[in-house]
Coordinates of C-alpha atoms and ligand atoms in Angstrom, one line a residue:
M1 CA 0.2 0.0 0.1
K2 CA 2.9 2.3 0.9
T3 CA 4.6 1.6 -2.0
T4 CA 2.0 2.4 -4.0
R5 CA 1.5 5.6 -2.6
L6 CA 4.9 6.2 -3.3
L7 CA 4.5 5.1 -6.7
L8 CA 2.1 7.5 -7.3
L9 CA 3.5 10.3 -5.7
A10 CA 6.7 9.6 -8.2
S11 CA 4.5 9.5 -11.4
A12 CA 2.6 12.5 -10.5
L13 CA 6.1 14.7 -10.0
L14 CA 7.4 12.9 -13.5
L15 CA 3.7 14.3 -15.2
A16 CA 4.5 17.8 -13.6
G17 CA 5.4 18.9 -16.9
C18 CA 4.8 16.8 -19.4
A19 CA 8.4 15.7 -19.7
K20 CA 7.6 12.2 -22.1
P21 CA 11.2 10.3 -22.4
S22 CA 10.9 8.8 -25.8
A23 CA 10.8 4.5 -25.1
P24 CA 9.5 2.2 -27.3
A25 CA 6.2 1.5 -27.3
A26 CA 5.1 -1.0 -24.1
A27 CA 2.8 -3.3 -24.7
P28 CA -1.2 -1.7 -24.2
A29 CA -2.5 -2.4 -20.1
P30 CA -6.1 -3.5 -20.5
A31 CA -7.7 -0.4 -20.1
A32 CA -10.1 -1.9 -17.8
T33 CA -7.7 -2.5 -14.8
A34 CA -5.5 0.7 -15.8
P35 CA -6.0 3.4 -13.0
S36 CA -8.1 6.3 -14.5
H37 CA -9.1 10.2 -13.9
P38 CA -12.0 11.6 -14.4
V39 CA -10.7 15.0 -16.8
R40 CA -12.2 18.3 -17.6
G41 CA -10.4 20.6 -20.1
I42 CA -10.6 22.4 -23.6
I43 CA -9.7 21.2 -26.5
V44 CA -6.9 23.4 -28.1
D45 CA -5.5 21.9 -31.0
I46 CA -6.4 18.8 -32.9
M47 CA -3.6 16.8 -33.8
P48 CA -4.6 13.8 -36.3
A49 CA -0.7 12.9 -37.4
Q50 CA -0.7 11.8 -33.7
S51 CA -4.0 10.5 -33.6
A52 CA -4.4 12.9 -30.3
L53 CA -5.4 16.2 -29.0
M54 CA -3.7 18.7 -27.5
V55 CA -6.2 19.6 -24.4
K56 CA -5.7 22.7 -21.7
H57 CA -7.1 20.7 -18.5
E58 CA -8.3 21.3 -15.2
D59 CA -6.4 20.2 -12.2
I60 CA -6.8 16.5 -11.2
P61 CA -6.9 15.9 -7.8
G62 CA -4.2 14.1 -6.6
F63 CA -2.7 12.9 -9.9
M64 CA -2.1 16.2 -12.2
P65 CA -2.3 19.8 -12.1
A66 CA -3.4 22.0 -14.3
M67 CA -1.9 21.8 -17.7
T68 CA -1.9 21.9 -21.4
M69 CA -0.8 18.6 -22.6
L70 CA -1.3 16.5 -26.1
F71 CA -3.4 13.0 -25.5
K72 CA -3.9 10.2 -27.6
V73 CA -7.6 9.0 -29.0
D74 CA -8.9 6.6 -30.8
A75 CA -9.8 7.8 -34.4
P76 CA -13.6 8.0 -34.0
T77 CA -13.0 10.5 -30.8
L78 CA -10.1 12.1 -33.0
K79 CA -13.1 12.8 -35.8
A80 CA -15.6 14.2 -33.3
A81 CA -12.9 16.4 -31.9
T82 CA -14.4 20.5 -32.2
K83 CA -11.4 22.6 -31.4
D84 CA -12.5 25.1 -28.6
Q85 CA -15.3 22.5 -27.1
T86 CA -14.7 22.4 -24.0
I87 CA -15.3 18.4 -23.0
T88 CA -15.3 16.0 -20.3
A89 CA -13.3 12.4 -20.4
T90 CA -11.3 9.5 -19.0
L91 CA -8.0 9.8 -18.7
Y92 CA -5.6 7.1 -18.5
Q93 CA -1.9 6.0 -18.9
Q94 CA -0.7 3.2 -21.9
G95 CA 3.0 3.1 -21.8
D96 CA 4.3 6.1 -22.1
D97 CA 1.1 7.4 -23.4
F98 CA -1.8 9.6 -21.8
W99 CA -5.1 8.8 -23.3
L100 CA -8.4 9.8 -23.0
R101 CA -11.8 8.1 -23.8
D102 CA -15.4 8.7 -23.2
V103 CA -14.9 12.2 -24.8
K104 CA -17.9 14.2 -24.4
P105 CA -18.8 17.6 -25.1
A106 CA -19.3 19.7 -21.4
A107 CA -21.2 23.2 -21.0
T108 CA -18.8 25.9 -20.7
K109 CA -18.5 27.0 -16.7
Ligands
CU1 CU1 -1.2 17.4 -17.6

């Protein structure tokens, strides 16, 4: 339990700047068991070449401070994405990448 907490803390610190070391892609973790976090933010850019969205996300308590960063998404999500759209989604990590699933338009605050 204590080790898990330390690992989470270490990950959070590593994530703070969204510095992503280039490493070979790890085998995808089963999404169902990967830790996930609800996230809310604004799509600031759509990046088809990376199959990713640049999202300015709000603070994710205990995981990540508010920041603008790249999230991988699947093809249908990428296609449906609209720039400047406020969204809610579920964040999860797969290897070195952060992914969003269940991306839904949200009302602006
Ligand atoms: Cu972030």
